[in-house]
Coordinates of N, CA and C in Angstrom, one line a residue:
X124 N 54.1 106.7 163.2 CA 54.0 105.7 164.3 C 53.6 104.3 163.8
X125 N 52.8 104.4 162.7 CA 52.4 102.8 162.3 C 53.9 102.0 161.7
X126 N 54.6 102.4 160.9 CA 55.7 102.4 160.7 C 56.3 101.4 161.7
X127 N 56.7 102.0 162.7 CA 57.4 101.7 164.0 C 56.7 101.1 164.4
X128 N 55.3 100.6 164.6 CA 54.7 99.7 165.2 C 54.6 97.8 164.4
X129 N 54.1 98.3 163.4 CA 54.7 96.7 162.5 C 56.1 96.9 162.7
X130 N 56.7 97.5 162.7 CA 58.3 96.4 162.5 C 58.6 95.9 163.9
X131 N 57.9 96.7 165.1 CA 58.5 96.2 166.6 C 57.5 95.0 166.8
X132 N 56.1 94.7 165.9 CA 55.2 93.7 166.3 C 56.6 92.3 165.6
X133 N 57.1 92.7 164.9 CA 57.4 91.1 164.0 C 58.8 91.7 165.2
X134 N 59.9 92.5 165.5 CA 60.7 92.3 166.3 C 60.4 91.7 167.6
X135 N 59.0 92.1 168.4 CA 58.6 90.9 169.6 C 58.2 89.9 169.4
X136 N 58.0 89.8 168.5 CA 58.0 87.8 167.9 C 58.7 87.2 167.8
X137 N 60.1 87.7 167.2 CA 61.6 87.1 166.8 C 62.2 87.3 168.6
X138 N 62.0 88.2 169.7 CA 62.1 88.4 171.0 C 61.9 87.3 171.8
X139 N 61.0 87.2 171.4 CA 59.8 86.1 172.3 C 60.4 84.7 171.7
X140 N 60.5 84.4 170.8 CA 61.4 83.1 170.7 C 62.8 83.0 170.9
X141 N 63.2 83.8 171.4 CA 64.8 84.2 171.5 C 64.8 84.0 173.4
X142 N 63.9 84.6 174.0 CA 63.9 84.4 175.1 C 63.3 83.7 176.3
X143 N 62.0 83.7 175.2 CA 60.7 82.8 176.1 C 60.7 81.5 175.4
X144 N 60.9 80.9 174.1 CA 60.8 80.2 173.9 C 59.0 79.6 173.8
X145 N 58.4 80.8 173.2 CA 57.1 80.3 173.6 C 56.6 78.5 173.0
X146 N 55.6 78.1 173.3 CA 55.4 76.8 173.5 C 54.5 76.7 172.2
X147 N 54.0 75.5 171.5 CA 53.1 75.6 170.6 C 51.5 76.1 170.9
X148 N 51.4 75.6 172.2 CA 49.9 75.8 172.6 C 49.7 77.7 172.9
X149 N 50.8 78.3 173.3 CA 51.0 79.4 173.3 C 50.7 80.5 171.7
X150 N 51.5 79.7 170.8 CA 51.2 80.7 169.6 C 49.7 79.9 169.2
X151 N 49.4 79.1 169.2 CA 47.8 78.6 168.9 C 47.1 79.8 169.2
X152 N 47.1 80.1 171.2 CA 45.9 81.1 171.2 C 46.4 82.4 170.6
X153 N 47.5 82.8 170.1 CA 47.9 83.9 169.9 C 47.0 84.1 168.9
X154 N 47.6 83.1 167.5 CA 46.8 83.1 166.3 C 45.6 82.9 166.0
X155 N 44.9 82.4 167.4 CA 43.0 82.4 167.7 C 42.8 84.0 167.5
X156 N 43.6 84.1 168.6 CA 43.3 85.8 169.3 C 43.2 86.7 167.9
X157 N 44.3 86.4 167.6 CA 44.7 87.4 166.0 C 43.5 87.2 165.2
X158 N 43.6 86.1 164.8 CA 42.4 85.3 163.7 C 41.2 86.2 164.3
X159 N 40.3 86.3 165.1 CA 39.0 86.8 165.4 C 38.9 88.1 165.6
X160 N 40.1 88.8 165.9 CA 40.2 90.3 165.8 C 40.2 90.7 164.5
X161 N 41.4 90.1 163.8 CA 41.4 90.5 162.0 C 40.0 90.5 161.7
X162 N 39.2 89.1 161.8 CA 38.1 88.9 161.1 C 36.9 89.6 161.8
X163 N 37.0 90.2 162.7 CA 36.2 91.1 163.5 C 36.2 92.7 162.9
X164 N 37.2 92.9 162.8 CA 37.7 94.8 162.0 C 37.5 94.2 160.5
X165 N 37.8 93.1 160.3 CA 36.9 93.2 158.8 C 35.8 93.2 158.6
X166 N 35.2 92.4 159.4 CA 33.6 92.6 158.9 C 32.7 93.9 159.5
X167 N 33.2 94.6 160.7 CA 32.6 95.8 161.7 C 33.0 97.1 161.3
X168 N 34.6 96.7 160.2 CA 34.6 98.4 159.8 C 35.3 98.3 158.4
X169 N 35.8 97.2 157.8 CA 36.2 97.5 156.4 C 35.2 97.5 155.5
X170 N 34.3 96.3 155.7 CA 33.4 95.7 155.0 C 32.3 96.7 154.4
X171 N 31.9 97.5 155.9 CA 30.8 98.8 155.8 C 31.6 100.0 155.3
X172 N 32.7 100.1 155.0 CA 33.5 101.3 154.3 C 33.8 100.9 152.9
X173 N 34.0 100.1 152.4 CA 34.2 100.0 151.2 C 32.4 99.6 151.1
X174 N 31.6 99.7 150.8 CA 30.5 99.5 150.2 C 30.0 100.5 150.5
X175 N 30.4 102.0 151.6 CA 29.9 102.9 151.7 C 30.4 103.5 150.7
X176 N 31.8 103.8 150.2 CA 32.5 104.5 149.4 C 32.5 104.1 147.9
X177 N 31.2 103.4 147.6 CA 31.3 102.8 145.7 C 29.5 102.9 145.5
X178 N 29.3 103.2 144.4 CA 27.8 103.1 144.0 C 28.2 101.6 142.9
X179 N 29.0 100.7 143.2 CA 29.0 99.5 142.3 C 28.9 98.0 143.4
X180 N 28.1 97.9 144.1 CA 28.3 96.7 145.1 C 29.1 95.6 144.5
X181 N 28.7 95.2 142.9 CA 28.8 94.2 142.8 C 30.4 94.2 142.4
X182 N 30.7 95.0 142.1 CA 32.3 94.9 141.9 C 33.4 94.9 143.0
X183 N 32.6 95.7 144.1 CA 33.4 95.3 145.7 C 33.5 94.0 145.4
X184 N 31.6 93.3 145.5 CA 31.8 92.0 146.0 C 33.0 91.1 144.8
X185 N 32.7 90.9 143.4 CA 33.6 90.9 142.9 C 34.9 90.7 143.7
X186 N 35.7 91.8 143.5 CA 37.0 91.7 144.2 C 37.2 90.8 145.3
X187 N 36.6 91.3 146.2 CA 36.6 90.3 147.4 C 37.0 89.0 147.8
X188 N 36.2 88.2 146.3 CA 36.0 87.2 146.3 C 37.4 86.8 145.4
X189 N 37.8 88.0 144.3 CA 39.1 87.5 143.8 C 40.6 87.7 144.8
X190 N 40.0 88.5 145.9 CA 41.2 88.8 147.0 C 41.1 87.4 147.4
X191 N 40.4 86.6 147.9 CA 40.0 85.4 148.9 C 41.0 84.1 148.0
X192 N 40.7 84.1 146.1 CA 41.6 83.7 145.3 C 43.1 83.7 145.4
X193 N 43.3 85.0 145.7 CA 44.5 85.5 145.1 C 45.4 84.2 146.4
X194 N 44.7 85.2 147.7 CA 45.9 84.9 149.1 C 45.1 82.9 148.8
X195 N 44.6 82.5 148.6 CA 44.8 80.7 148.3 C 45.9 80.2 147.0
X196 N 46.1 81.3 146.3 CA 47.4 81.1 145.6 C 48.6 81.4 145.8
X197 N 48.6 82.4 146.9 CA 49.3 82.9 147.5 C 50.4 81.4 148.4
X198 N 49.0 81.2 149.4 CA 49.0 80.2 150.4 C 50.1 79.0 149.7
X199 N 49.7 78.6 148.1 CA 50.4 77.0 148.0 C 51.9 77.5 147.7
X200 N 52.0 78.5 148.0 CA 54.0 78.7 147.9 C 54.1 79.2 149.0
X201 N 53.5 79.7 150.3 CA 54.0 80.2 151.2 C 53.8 79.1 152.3
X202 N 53.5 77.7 152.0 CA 52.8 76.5 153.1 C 52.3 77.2 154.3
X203 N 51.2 78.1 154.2 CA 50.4 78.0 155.1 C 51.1 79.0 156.5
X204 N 52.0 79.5 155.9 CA 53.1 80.6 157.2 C 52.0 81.6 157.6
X205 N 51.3 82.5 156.8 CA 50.2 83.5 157.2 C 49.4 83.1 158.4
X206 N 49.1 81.9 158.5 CA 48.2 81.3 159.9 C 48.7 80.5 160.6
X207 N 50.0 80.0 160.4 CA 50.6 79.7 162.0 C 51.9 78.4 161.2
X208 N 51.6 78.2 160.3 CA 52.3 76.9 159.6 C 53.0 77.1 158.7
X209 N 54.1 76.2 159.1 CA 55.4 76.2 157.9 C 55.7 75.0 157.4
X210 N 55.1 74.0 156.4 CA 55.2 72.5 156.2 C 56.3 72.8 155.0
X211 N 57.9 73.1 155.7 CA 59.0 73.2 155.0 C 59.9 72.4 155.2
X212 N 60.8 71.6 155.0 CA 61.9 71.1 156.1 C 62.8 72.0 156.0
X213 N 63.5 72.0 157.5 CA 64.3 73.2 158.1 C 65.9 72.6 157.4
X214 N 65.7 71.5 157.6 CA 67.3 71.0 157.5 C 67.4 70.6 156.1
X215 N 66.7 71.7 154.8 CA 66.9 72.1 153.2 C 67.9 72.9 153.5
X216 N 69.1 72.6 152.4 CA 70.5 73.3 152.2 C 69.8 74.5 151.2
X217 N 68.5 74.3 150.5 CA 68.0 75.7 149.9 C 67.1 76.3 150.4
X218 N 67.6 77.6 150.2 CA 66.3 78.8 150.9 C 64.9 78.9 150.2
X219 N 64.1 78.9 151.4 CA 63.0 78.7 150.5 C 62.3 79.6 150.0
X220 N 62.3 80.4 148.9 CA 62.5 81.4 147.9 C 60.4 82.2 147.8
X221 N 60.1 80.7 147.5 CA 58.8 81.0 147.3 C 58.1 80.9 148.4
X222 N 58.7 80.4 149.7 CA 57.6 81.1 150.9 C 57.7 82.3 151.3
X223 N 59.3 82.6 151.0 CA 59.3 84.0 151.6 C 58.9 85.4 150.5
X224 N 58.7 84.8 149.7 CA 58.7 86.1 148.9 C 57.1 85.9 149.0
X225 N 56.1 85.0 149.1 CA 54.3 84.9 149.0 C 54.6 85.6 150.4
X226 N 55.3 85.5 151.4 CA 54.7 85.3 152.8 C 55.2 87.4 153.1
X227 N 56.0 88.1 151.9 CA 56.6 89.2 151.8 C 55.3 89.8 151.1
X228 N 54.6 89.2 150.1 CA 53.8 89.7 149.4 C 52.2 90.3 150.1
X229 N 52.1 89.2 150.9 CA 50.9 89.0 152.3 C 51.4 90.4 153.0
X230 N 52.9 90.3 153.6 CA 53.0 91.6 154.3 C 52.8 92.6 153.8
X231 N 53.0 93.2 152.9 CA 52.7 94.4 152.0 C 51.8 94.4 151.5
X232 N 50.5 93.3 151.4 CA 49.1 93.5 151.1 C 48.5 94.0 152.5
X233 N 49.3 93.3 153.4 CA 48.6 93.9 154.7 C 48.4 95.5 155.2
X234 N 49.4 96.0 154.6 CA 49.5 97.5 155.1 C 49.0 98.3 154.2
X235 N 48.4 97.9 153.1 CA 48.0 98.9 152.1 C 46.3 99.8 152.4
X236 N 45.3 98.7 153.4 CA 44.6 99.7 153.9 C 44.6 100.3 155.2
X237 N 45.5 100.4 155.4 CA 46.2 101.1 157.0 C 46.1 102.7 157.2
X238 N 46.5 103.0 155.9 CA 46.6 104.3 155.9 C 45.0 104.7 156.4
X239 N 43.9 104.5 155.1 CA 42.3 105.0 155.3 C 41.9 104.0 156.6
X240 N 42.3 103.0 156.7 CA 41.2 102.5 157.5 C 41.2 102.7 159.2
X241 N 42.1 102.8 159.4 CA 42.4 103.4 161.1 C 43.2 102.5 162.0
X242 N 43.1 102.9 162.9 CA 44.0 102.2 164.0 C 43.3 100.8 164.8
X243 N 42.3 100.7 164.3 CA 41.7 99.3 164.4 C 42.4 98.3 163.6
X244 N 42.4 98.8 162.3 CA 43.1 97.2 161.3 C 44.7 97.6 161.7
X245 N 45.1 98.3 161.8 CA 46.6 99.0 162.4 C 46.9 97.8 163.3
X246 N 46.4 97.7 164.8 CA 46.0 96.7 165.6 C 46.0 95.5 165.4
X247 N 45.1 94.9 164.5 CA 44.4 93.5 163.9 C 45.6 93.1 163.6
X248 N 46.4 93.9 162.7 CA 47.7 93.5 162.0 C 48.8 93.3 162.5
X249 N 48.9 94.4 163.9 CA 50.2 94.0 165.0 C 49.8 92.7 165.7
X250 N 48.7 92.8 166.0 CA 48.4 91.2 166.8 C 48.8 90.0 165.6
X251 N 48.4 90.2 165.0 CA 48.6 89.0 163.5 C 50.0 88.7 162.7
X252 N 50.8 89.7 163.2 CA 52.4 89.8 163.1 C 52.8 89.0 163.8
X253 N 52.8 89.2 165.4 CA 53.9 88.4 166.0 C 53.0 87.3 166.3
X254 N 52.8 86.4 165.8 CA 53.0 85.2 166.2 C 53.3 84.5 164.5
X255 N 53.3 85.4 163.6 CA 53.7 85.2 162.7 C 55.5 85.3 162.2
X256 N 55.6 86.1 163.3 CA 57.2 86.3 163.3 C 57.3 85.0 164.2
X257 N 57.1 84.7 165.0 CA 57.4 83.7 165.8 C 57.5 82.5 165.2
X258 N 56.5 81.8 164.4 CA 56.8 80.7 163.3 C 57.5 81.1 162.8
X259 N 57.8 81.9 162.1 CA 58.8 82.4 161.4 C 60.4 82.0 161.4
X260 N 60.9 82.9 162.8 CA 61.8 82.8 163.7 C 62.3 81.7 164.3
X261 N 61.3 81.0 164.3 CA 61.2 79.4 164.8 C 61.8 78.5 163.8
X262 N 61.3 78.5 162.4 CA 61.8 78.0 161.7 C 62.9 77.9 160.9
X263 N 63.7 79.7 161.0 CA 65.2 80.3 160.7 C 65.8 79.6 161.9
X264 N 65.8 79.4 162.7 CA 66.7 79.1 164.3 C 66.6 77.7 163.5
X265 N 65.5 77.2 162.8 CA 66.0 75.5 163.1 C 66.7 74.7 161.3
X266 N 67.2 76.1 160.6 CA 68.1 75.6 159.7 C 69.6 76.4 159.5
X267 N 70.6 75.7 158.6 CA 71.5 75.8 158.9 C 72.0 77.1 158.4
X268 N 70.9 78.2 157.8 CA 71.6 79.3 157.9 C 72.3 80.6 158.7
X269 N 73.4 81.3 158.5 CA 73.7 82.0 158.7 C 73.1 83.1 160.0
X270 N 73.6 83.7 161.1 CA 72.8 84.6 161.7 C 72.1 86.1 161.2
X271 N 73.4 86.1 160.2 CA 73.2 87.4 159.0 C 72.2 87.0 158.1
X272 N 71.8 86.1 158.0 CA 71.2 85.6 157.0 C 69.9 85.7 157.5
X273 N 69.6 85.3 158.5 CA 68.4 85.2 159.3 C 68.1 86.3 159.9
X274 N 69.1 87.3 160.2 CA 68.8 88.7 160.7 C 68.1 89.6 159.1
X275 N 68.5 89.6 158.2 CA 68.8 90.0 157.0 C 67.1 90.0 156.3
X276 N 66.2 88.5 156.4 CA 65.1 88.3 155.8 C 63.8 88.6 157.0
X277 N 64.3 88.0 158.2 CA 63.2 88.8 159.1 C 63.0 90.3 158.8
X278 N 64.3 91.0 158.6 CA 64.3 92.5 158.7 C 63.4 93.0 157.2
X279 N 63.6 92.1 156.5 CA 63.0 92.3 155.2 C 61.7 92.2 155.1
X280 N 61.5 91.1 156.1 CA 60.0 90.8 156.0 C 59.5 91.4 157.1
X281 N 59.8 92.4 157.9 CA 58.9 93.4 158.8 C 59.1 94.5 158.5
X282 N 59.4 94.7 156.9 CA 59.9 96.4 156.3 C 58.4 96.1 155.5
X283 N 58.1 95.2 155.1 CA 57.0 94.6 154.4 C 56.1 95.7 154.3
X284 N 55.2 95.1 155.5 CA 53.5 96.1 155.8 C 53.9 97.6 155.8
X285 N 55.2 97.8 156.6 CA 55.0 100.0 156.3 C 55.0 99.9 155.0
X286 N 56.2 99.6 154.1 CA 56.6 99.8 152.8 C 55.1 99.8 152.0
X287 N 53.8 98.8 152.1 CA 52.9 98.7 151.4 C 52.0 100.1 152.5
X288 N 51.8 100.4 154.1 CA 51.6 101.4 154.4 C 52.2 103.1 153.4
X289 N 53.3 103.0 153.2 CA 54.1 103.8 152.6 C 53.5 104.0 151.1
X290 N 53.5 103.1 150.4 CA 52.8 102.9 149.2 C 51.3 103.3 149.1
X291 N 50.6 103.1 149.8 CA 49.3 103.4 149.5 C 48.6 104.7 149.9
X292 N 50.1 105.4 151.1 CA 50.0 107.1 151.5 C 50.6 107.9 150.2
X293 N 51.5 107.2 149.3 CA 52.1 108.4 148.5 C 52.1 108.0 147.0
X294 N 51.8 106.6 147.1 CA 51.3 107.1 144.9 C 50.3 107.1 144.9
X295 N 50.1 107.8 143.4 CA 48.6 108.2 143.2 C 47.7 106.8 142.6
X296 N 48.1 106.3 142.3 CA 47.5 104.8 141.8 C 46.4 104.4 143.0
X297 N 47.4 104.0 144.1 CA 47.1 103.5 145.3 C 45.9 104.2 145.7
X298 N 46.2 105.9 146.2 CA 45.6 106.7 146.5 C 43.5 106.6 145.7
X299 N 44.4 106.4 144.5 CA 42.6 106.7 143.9 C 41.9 105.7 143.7
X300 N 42.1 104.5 144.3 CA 41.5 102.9 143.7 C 41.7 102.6 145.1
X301 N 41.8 103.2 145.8 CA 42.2 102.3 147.4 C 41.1 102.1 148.3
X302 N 39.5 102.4 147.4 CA 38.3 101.3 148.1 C 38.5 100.1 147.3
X303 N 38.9 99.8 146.2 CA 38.9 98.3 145.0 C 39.6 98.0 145.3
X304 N 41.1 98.6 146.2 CA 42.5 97.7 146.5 C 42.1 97.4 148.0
X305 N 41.2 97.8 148.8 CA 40.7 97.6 150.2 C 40.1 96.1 150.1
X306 N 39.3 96.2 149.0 CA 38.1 94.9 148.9 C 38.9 93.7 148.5
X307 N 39.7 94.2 147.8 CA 40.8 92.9 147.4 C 41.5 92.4 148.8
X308 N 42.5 93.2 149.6 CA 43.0 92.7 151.3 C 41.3 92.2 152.2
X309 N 40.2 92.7 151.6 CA 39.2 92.6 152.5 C 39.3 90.6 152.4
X310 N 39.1 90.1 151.0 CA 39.4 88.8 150.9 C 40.4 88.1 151.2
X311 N 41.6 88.9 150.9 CA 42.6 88.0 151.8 C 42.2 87.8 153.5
X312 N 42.1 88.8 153.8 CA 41.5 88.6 155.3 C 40.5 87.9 155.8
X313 N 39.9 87.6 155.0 CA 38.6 87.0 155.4 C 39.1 85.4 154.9
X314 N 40.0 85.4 154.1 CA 40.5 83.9 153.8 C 41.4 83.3 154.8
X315 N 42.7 84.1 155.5 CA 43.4 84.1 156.6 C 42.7 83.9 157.9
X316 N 42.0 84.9 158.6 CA 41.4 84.7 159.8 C 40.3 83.1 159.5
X317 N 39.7 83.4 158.5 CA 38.9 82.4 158.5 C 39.5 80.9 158.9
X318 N 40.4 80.6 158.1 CA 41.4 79.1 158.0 C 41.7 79.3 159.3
X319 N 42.1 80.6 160.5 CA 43.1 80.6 161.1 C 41.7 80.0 162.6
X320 N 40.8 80.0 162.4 CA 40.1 79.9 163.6 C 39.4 78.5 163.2
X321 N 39.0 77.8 162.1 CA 38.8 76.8 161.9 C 40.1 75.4 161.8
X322 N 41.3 76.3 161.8 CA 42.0 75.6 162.6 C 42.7 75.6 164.0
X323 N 41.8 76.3 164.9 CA 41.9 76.9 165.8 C 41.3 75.5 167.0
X324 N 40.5 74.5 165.9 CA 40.2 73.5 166.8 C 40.2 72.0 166.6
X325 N 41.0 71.3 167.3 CA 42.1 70.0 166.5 C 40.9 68.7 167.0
X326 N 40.6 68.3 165.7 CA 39.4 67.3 165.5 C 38.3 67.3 166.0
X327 N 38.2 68.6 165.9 CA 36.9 69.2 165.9 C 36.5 69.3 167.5
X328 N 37.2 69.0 168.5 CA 36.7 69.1 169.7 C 36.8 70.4 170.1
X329 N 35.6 70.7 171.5 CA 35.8 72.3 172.2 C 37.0 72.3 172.8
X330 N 37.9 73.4 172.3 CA 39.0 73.7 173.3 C 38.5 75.1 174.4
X331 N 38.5 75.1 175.3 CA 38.0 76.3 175.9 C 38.8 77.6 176.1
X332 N 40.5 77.1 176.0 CA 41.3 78.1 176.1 C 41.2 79.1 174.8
X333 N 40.8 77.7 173.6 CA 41.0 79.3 172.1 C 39.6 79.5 172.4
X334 N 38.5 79.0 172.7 CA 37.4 79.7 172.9 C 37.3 81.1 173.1
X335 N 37.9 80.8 174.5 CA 38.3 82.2 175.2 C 38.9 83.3 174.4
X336 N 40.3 82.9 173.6 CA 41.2 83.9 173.1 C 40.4 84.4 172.0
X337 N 39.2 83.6 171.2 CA 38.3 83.9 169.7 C 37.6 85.2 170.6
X338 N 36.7 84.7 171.6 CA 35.9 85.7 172.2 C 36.2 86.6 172.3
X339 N 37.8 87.0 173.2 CA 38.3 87.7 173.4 C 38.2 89.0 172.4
X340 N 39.0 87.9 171.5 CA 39.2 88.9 170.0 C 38.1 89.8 169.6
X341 N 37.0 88.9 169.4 CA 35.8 89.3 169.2 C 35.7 90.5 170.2
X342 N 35.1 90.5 171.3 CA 34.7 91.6 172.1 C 35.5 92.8 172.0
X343 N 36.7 92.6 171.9 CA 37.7 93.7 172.0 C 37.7 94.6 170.6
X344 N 37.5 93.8 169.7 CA 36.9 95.0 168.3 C 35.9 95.5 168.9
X345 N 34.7 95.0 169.2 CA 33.2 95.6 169.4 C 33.5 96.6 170.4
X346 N 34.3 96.6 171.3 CA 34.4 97.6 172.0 C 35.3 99.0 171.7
X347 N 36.2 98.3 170.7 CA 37.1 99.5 170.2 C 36.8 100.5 168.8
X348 N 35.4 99.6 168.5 CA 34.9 100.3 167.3 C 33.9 101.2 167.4

């Protein structure tokens, strides 16, 4: 079922701009919403599971901090697509190679603690999809490729997170290091949501609608955990 659920989160994204046309102010709260939830199931239930499952703190923390690395190197070839932004120009005659393959790499780090960790980060992740599909989608519609073309890389890039779900249920690699491979996505996540809610408010003023959607986020882990 997780499977089928990432790939319909990035297909109602590519939906939703196909029909609704959502507005910018619209995917803003989305990616509030997303941003506080992710970073909510990371700190209330990944955080406390990988430091329960190691007698080495310091090498969680370690990782963590080289996960947090990795997705900011990630970030300077994918311009910022993981949190809501694509500083690409649409009307390049070339594909842009290195956002999609960082922004493919992100997906497949996403699903790898899905299997152990439960249907809370399962969740975090569907919400954090589609409005990621929606930049996305947004930005395929506004260059001059192909519909095949554009059908062809979305599909690629919502085969992503199972394939890395897939991966981390059936090799043994995965399987036996997958608190040290958890602490590593624990940094990407905490690097993601973090950027995604500090940009969640434009020159620093209170907006009250993402207020709401951060809260939201918030409460809705605490109650689902």
């Amino acid at each position: 079922m997780s499977y089928i659920l990432l790939i319909v989160a990035v297909l109602l994204g590519s939906l939703l701009v196909l029909f609704l046309k959502p507005n910018n102010q619209l995917v803003r709260l989305l990616l509030a919403f997303s941003g506080a939830y992710l970073l909510s199931v990371t700190i209330l239930h990944l955080l406390p599971e990988v430091y329960m499952h190691t007698s080495n703190a310091k090498k969680i923390g370690i990782l963590i901090l080289i996960g947090i690395i990795i997705q900011s190197v990630l970030e300077s070839f994918s311009k910022g697509a993981e949190h809501g932004h694509i500083h690409v120009h649409s009307d390049s005659s070339k594909f842009p190679w290195l956002l999609f393959v960082s922004l493919c790499i992100h997906a497949f780090s996403e699903g790898l603690p899905i299997h152990h960790a439960g249907d809370n980060l399962l969740w975090a992740i569907i919400v954090h999809k589609i409005p990621i599909a929606i930049v996305l989608t947004t930005f395929f519609l506004q260059t001059n490729y192909s519909k095949k073309t554009i059908v062809l890389f979305l599909s690629l890039f919502a085969l992503m997170s199972p394939l890395g779900v897939l991966v981390s249920d059936k090799v043994p690699f995965f399987i036996e290091y997958h608190t040290e491979i958890t602490a590593l996505i624990i940094g990407v996540f905490l690097h993601i949501s973090t950027i995604i809610l500090f940009e969640s408010s434009e020159n620093h003023k209170f907006n009250f609608k993402k207020f709401t959607a951060i809260l939201l986020g918030i409460v809705l882990t605490i109650l689902t955990l």
